mmCIF file of N, CA and C in Angstrom:
data_model
loop_
_atom_site.group_PDB
_atom_site.id
_atom_site.type_symbol
_atom_site.label_atom_id
_atom_site.label_comp_id
_atom_site.label_asym_id
_atom_site.label_seq_id
_atom_site.Cartn_x
_atom_site.Cartn_y
_atom_site.Cartn_z
ATOM 1 N N MET A 360 22.995 -0.300 6.119
ATOM 2 C CA MET A 360 22.249 -1.423 5.774
ATOM 3 C C MET A 360 21.208 -1.349 6.910
ATOM 4 N N SER A 361 19.641 -1.873 6.594
ATOM 5 C CA SER A 361 18.744 -1.928 7.274
ATOM 6 C C SER A 361 18.721 -3.456 8.846
ATOM 7 N N ARG A 362 18.072 -3.618 9.524
ATOM 8 C CA ARG A 362 18.142 -3.746 10.265
ATOM 9 C C ARG A 362 17.411 -5.343 10.154
ATOM 10 N N LEU A 363 18.316 -6.205 10.343
ATOM 11 C CA LEU A 363 17.874 -8.050 10.309
ATOM 12 C C LEU A 363 16.005 -7.713 10.944
ATOM 13 N N ARG A 364 15.386 -7.855 10.805
ATOM 14 C CA ARG A 364 13.842 -8.216 11.229
ATOM 15 C C ARG A 364 14.024 -9.731 12.153
ATOM 16 N N ARG A 365 13.641 -9.607 13.509
ATOM 17 C CA ARG A 365 13.324 -10.684 15.034
ATOM 18 C C ARG A 365 11.883 -11.344 14.108
ATOM 19 N N ILE A 366 12.373 -12.817 13.094
ATOM 20 C CA ILE A 366 10.868 -13.227 13.056
ATOM 21 C C ILE A 366 10.979 -14.767 13.447
ATOM 22 N N ALA A 367 9.966 -14.944 14.022
ATOM 23 C CA ALA A 367 9.708 -16.578 14.908
ATOM 24 C C ALA A 367 8.622 -16.973 13.898
ATOM 25 N N VAL A 368 9.279 -18.625 14.016
ATOM 26 C CA VAL A 368 8.208 -19.958 13.219
ATOM 27 C C VAL A 368 7.580 -20.471 14.684
ATOM 28 N N PHE A 369 6.752 -20.337 14.732
ATOM 29 C CA PHE A 369 5.567 -21.150 16.419
ATOM 30 C C PHE A 369 4.920 -22.491 15.509
ATOM 31 N N VAL A 370 4.375 -23.220 16.240
ATOM 32 C CA VAL A 370 3.864 -24.463 15.909
ATOM 33 C C VAL A 370 2.623 -24.374 16.922
ATOM 34 N N GLU A 371 1.173 -24.071 16.693
ATOM 35 C CA GLU A 371 0.504 -24.204 17.338
ATOM 36 C C GLU A 371 -0.172 -25.463 17.206
ATOM 37 N N GLU A 372 -0.885 -26.022 18.393
ATOM 38 C CA GLU A 372 -1.818 -27.286 18.152
ATOM 39 C C GLU A 372 -2.897 -26.752 18.911
ATOM 40 N N VAL A 373 -3.965 -25.942 17.919
ATOM 41 C CA VAL A 373 -4.959 -25.815 18.185
ATOM 42 C C VAL A 373 -6.129 -26.778 18.715
ATOM 43 N N GLU A 374 -6.209 -28.242 18.268
ATOM 44 C CA GLU A 374 -6.698 -29.411 18.949
ATOM 45 C C GLU A 374 -5.715 -30.518 19.026
ATOM 46 N N PRO A 375 -6.211 -31.240 19.642
ATOM 47 C CA PRO A 375 -4.696 -32.323 19.678
ATOM 48 C C PRO A 375 -5.132 -33.016 17.760
ATOM 49 N N GLY A 376 -3.462 -33.118 18.062
ATOM 50 C CA GLY A 376 -3.178 -33.097 16.074
ATOM 51 C C GLY A 376 -3.601 -32.732 15.110
ATOM 52 N N HIS A 377 -3.878 -31.405 15.112
ATOM 53 C CA HIS A 377 -3.944 -30.531 14.267
ATOM 54 C C HIS A 377 -2.947 -29.031 14.766
ATOM 55 N N PHE A 378 -2.260 -28.706 14.004
ATOM 56 C CA PHE A 378 -1.239 -28.079 14.568
ATOM 57 C C PHE A 378 -0.954 -26.980 12.967
ATOM 58 N N HIS A 379 -0.998 -25.603 13.587
ATOM 59 C CA HIS A 379 -0.584 -24.787 12.285
ATOM 60 C C HIS A 379 0.647 -24.043 12.584
ATOM 61 N N TRP A 380 1.262 -23.595 11.357
ATOM 62 C CA TRP A 380 2.583 -22.643 11.893
ATOM 63 C C TRP A 380 1.991 -21.226 11.706
ATOM 64 N N VAL A 381 2.721 -20.240 12.689
ATOM 65 C CA VAL A 381 2.654 -18.942 12.513
ATOM 66 C C VAL A 381 3.741 -17.849 12.936
ATOM 67 N N LEU A 382 3.646 -17.298 11.924
ATOM 68 C CA LEU A 382 4.858 -16.166 12.308
ATOM 69 C C LEU A 382 4.621 -15.735 12.622
ATOM 70 N N HIS A 383 5.767 -14.905 13.717
ATOM 71 C CA HIS A 383 5.264 -13.851 14.850
ATOM 72 C C HIS A 383 6.738 -12.834 14.625
ATOM 73 N N GLU A 384 6.391 -11.410 14.760
ATOM 74 C CA GLU A 384 7.868 -10.764 14.811
ATOM 75 C C GLU A 384 7.941 -9.976 15.603
ATOM 76 N N GLN A 385 9.682 -9.929 16.493
ATOM 77 C CA GLN A 385 9.423 -9.230 17.478
ATOM 78 C C GLN A 385 9.035 -7.633 17.647
ATOM 79 N N GLY A 386 8.202 -6.828 18.241
ATOM 80 C CA GLY A 386 7.781 -5.196 18.499
ATOM 81 C C GLY A 386 8.728 -4.656 18.887
ATOM 82 N N ASP A 387 8.334 -2.779 19.395
ATOM 83 C CA ASP A 387 9.565 -2.472 19.672
ATOM 84 C C ASP A 387 9.162 -2.668 20.851
ATOM 85 N N ASP A 388 8.906 -3.107 21.388
ATOM 86 C CA ASP A 388 9.276 -3.645 23.217
ATOM 87 C C ASP A 388 9.187 -5.162 22.967
ATOM 88 N N ALA A 389 10.634 -5.633 23.219
ATOM 89 C CA ALA A 389 10.940 -7.166 23.126
ATOM 90 C C ALA A 389 9.886 -7.531 23.820
ATOM 91 N N SER A 390 9.176 -7.375 24.811
ATOM 92 C CA SER A 390 8.548 -8.637 25.053
ATOM 93 C C SER A 390 6.916 -8.704 24.399
ATOM 94 N N GLU A 391 6.809 -8.112 23.423
ATOM 95 C CA GLU A 391 5.641 -8.010 22.598
ATOM 96 C C GLU A 391 5.800 -8.851 21.160
ATOM 97 N N TRP A 392 5.118 -9.844 20.373
ATOM 98 C CA TRP A 392 5.089 -10.085 19.383
ATOM 99 C C TRP A 392 4.251 -9.937 19.293
ATOM 100 N N VAL A 393 4.403 -9.838 17.082
ATOM 101 C CA VAL A 393 2.515 -9.705 16.287
ATOM 102 C C VAL A 393 3.432 -10.641 15.481
ATOM 103 N N GLU A 394 1.942 -10.653 15.158
ATOM 104 C CA GLU A 394 1.288 -11.624 14.104
ATOM 105 C C GLU A 394 1.504 -11.855 12.914
ATOM 106 N N LEU A 395 2.845 -12.063 12.071
ATOM 107 C CA LEU A 395 2.561 -11.678 10.462
ATOM 108 C C LEU A 395 1.525 -13.012 9.711
ATOM 109 N N SER A 396 1.172 -13.934 10.076
ATOM 110 C CA SER A 396 0.841 -14.471 9.142
ATOM 111 C C SER A 396 0.471 -16.134 9.706
ATOM 112 N N ALA A 397 -0.234 -16.617 9.319
ATOM 113 C CA ALA A 397 -0.533 -17.908 9.791
ATOM 114 C C ALA A 397 -0.999 -19.039 8.733
ATOM 115 N N SER A 398 -0.749 -20.509 9.026
ATOM 116 C CA SER A 398 -1.022 -21.569 7.575
ATOM 117 C C SER A 398 -2.962 -21.395 7.722
ATOM 118 N N PRO A 399 -3.339 -20.924 6.853
ATOM 119 C CA PRO A 399 -4.722 -21.583 6.220
ATOM 120 C C PRO A 399 -5.423 -22.820 7.270
ATOM 121 N N MET A 400 -4.454 -23.866 6.800
ATOM 122 C CA MET A 400 -5.120 -24.916 7.306
ATOM 123 C C MET A 400 -4.009 -25.609 8.287
ATOM 124 N N ALA A 401 -4.962 -26.956 8.890
ATOM 125 C CA ALA A 401 -4.096 -27.706 9.727
ATOM 126 C C ALA A 401 -3.184 -28.671 9.452
ATOM 127 N N TYR A 402 -2.450 -28.708 9.744
ATOM 128 C CA TYR A 402 -1.246 -30.576 9.348
ATOM 129 C C TYR A 402 -2.198 -31.164 10.308
ATOM 130 N N ASP A 403 -1.290 -32.645 10.079
ATOM 131 C CA ASP A 403 -1.714 -34.053 11.113
ATOM 132 C C ASP A 403 -0.408 -33.706 11.554
ATOM 133 N N LEU A 404 0.300 -33.218 11.137
ATOM 134 C CA LEU A 404 2.045 -33.734 11.928
ATOM 135 C C LEU A 404 2.801 -32.512 12.224
ATOM 136 N N TRP A 405 3.199 -31.633 13.352
ATOM 137 C CA TRP A 405 3.918 -30.905 13.975
ATOM 138 C C TRP A 405 5.003 -30.539 12.799
ATOM 139 N N LEU A 406 5.788 -31.822 12.225
ATOM 140 C CA LEU A 406 7.307 -31.119 11.621
ATOM 141 C C LEU A 406 6.169 -30.715 10.077
ATOM 142 N N ASP A 407 5.676 -31.460 9.877
ATOM 143 C CA ASP A 407 5.367 -30.645 8.684
ATOM 144 C C ASP A 407 4.940 -28.936 8.838
ATOM 145 N N ALA A 408 4.168 -28.397 9.861
ATOM 146 C CA ALA A 408 3.452 -27.156 9.602
ATOM 147 C C ALA A 408 4.747 -26.424 10.426
ATOM 148 N N PHE A 409 5.732 -26.726 10.997
ATOM 149 C CA PHE A 409 7.130 -26.309 11.146
ATOM 150 C C PHE A 409 7.743 -25.834 9.534
ATOM 151 N N GLU A 410 7.553 -27.204 9.216
ATOM 152 C CA GLU A 410 9.004 -26.908 7.620
ATOM 153 C C GLU A 410 7.552 -25.751 6.825
ATOM 154 N N ASP A 411 6.399 -25.614 6.478
ATOM 155 C CA ASP A 411 5.507 -24.675 5.704
ATOM 156 C C ASP A 411 5.775 -23.825 6.611
ATOM 157 N N GLY A 412 5.824 -23.243 7.846
ATOM 158 C CA GLY A 412 6.670 -22.159 8.102
ATOM 159 C C GLY A 412 7.253 -21.430 8.147
ATOM 160 N N CYS A 413 8.682 -22.603 8.343
ATOM 161 C CA CYS A 413 10.220 -22.028 7.398
ATOM 162 C C CYS A 413 9.715 -21.588 6.007
ATOM 163 N N ALA A 414 9.234 -22.205 5.118
ATOM 164 C CA ALA A 414 9.254 -21.647 3.449
ATOM 165 C C ALA A 414 8.330 -20.942 3.686
ATOM 166 N N GLU A 415 7.367 -20.223 4.545
ATOM 167 C CA GLU A 415 6.605 -19.031 4.209
ATOM 168 C C GLU A 415 7.555 -17.979 4.370
ATOM 169 N N LEU A 416 8.426 -18.234 5.943
ATOM 170 C CA LEU A 416 9.358 -17.200 5.868
ATOM 171 C C LEU A 416 10.629 -17.426 4.997
ATOM 172 N N LYS A 417 10.815 -17.759 4.596
ATOM 173 C CA LYS A 417 12.315 -17.799 3.445
ATOM 174 C C LYS A 417 11.247 -16.877 1.771
ATOM 175 N N ARG A 418 10.137 -17.375 1.771
ATOM 176 C CA ARG A 418 9.411 -16.641 0.901
ATOM 177 C C ARG A 418 9.534 -14.939 1.017
ATOM 178 N N MET A 419 9.523 -14.979 2.136
ATOM 179 C CA MET A 419 9.756 -13.049 2.658
ATOM 180 C C MET A 419 10.747 -12.311 2.676
ATOM 181 N N VAL A 420 11.718 -13.581 2.142
ATOM 182 C CA VAL A 420 12.982 -12.986 2.185
ATOM 183 C C VAL A 420 13.550 -12.776 0.922
ATOM 184 N N ARG A 421 13.708 -11.368 0.449
ATOM 185 C CA ARG A 421 14.401 -11.284 -1.105
ATOM 186 C C ARG A 421 15.605 -11.374 -0.963
ATOM 187 N N ASP A 422 16.512 -11.523 -0.409
ATOM 188 C CA ASP A 422 17.994 -11.697 -0.906
ATOM 189 C C ASP A 422 18.454 -12.768 0.593
ATOM 190 N N GLU A 423 18.752 -14.221 0.339
ATOM 191 C CA GLU A 423 18.673 -14.624 1.220
ATOM 192 C C GLU A 423 20.255 -14.389 1.822
ATOM 193 N N ASN A 424 21.087 -14.362 0.963
ATOM 194 C CA ASN A 424 22.615 -13.906 1.952
ATOM 195 C C ASN A 424 21.988 -12.620 3.307
ATOM 196 N N ILE A 425 20.918 -11.841 2.962
ATOM 197 C CA ILE A 425 21.282 -11.206 3.979
ATOM 198 C C ILE A 425 20.225 -11.458 5.137
ATOM 199 N N GLY A 426 18.936 -12.024 4.437
ATOM 200 C CA GLY A 426 17.652 -12.371 5.681
ATOM 201 C C GLY A 426 16.890 -11.158 5.137
ATOM 202 N N PRO A 427 15.666 -11.518 5.772
ATOM 203 C CA PRO A 427 14.279 -10.722 5.873
ATOM 204 C C PRO A 427 15.179 -9.058 6.952
ATOM 205 N N ARG A 428 14.964 -8.186 5.773
ATOM 206 C CA ARG A 428 15.307 -6.404 6.504
ATOM 207 C C ARG A 428 14.096 -5.891 6.963
ATOM 208 N N SER A 429 14.272 -4.839 7.760
ATOM 209 C CA SER A 429 13.363 -4.056 7.705
ATOM 210 C C SER A 429 13.347 -2.921 6.890
ATOM 211 N N PRO A 430 12.637 -1.970 6.454
ATOM 212 C CA PRO A 430 12.310 -1.201 5.382
ATOM 213 C C PRO A 430 13.603 -0.234 5.939
ATOM 214 N N GLY A 431 14.387 0.194 5.428
ATOM 215 C CA GLY A 431 15.340 1.693 5.689
ATOM 216 C C GLY A 431 15.769 1.931 4.773
ATOM 217 N N GLU A 432 16.951 3.098 5.259
ATOM 218 C CA GLU A 432 17.557 3.931 3.736
ATOM 219 C C GLU A 432 17.777 3.004 3.199
ATOM 220 N N ASP A 433 18.300 3.473 1.685
ATOM 221 C CA ASP A 433 18.890 2.757 0.599
ATOM 222 C C ASP A 433 20.604 3.403 1.173
ATOM 223 N N GLU A 434 21.171 2.258 0.989
ATOM 224 C CA GLU A 434 22.796 3.513 1.146
ATOM 225 C C GLU A 434 23.059 3.270 -0.148
ATOM 226 N N ASP A 435 22.917 3.108 -1.234
ATOM 227 C CA ASP A 435 23.180 3.595 -2.352
ATOM 228 C C ASP A 435 22.568 4.996 -3.313
ATOM 229 N N ALA A 436 21.531 5.167 -1.665
ATOM 230 C CA ALA A 436 20.891 6.442 -3.016
ATOM 231 C C ALA A 436 21.971 7.842 -2.262
ATOM 232 N N PRO A 437 21.952 8.806 -2.902
ATOM 233 C CA PRO A 437 22.438 10.014 -2.669
ATOM 234 C C PRO A 437 21.597 10.807 -1.900
ATOM 235 N N PRO A 438 23.032 11.165 -0.643
ATOM 236 C CA PRO A 438 22.650 11.621 -0.199
ATOM 237 C C PRO A 438 21.531 12.936 0.441
ATOM 238 N N VAL A 439 20.879 13.308 1.171
ATOM 239 C CA VAL A 439 20.397 14.121 1.570
ATOM 240 C C VAL A 439 20.613 15.554 2.192
ATOM 241 N N GLY A 440 19.988 16.710 2.129
ATOM 242 C CA GLY A 440 19.904 17.028 2.962
ATOM 243 C C GLY A 440 21.422 18.502 3.134
ATOM 244 N N PRO A 441 21.383 19.250 4.224
ATOM 245 C CA PRO A 441 22.203 20.941 4.182
ATOM 246 C C PRO A 441 23.582 19.938 3.853
ATOM 247 N N LEU A 442 24.123 18.983 4.731
ATOM 248 C CA LEU A 442 25.499 18.448 4.332
ATOM 249 C C LEU A 442 25.536 17.993 2.616
ATOM 250 N N ALA A 443 24.632 17.586 2.426
ATOM 251 C CA ALA A 443 24.557 17.255 0.496
ATOM 252 C C ALA A 443 24.818 17.811 -0.366
ATOM 253 N N ASP A 444 25.105 19.657 -0.068
ATOM 254 C CA ASP A 444 25.270 20.547 -0.718
ATOM 255 C C ASP A 444 26.423 21.197 -0.334
ATOM 256 N N THR A 445 27.933 20.674 -1.045
ATOM 257 C CA THR A 445 28.512 20.960 -0.959
ATOM 258 C C THR A 445 29.628 21.424 -1.669
ATOM 259 N N ASP A 446 28.884 21.948 -2.773
ATOM 260 C CA ASP A 446 29.398 22.091 -4.104
ATOM 261 C C ASP A 446 29.763 23.645 -3.766
#
């Protein structure tokens, strides 16, 4: 199975009382965070921004049982390479 992506929901207050949700994903370096998306509009309440950011993250997930996964090998695909040709 591919690895679980490390995605965080942040809320930023760009001006007093104007909140935006932002989704960040951890990069190859653990100290690097890359912005994936951000709310196009400001929210009056921090909680509304946070809840909509969480909803956006949930929309990114194909299977709620395993969460957001990195693109990776398909475990159901037939094997390839020299070891696969053992007929």
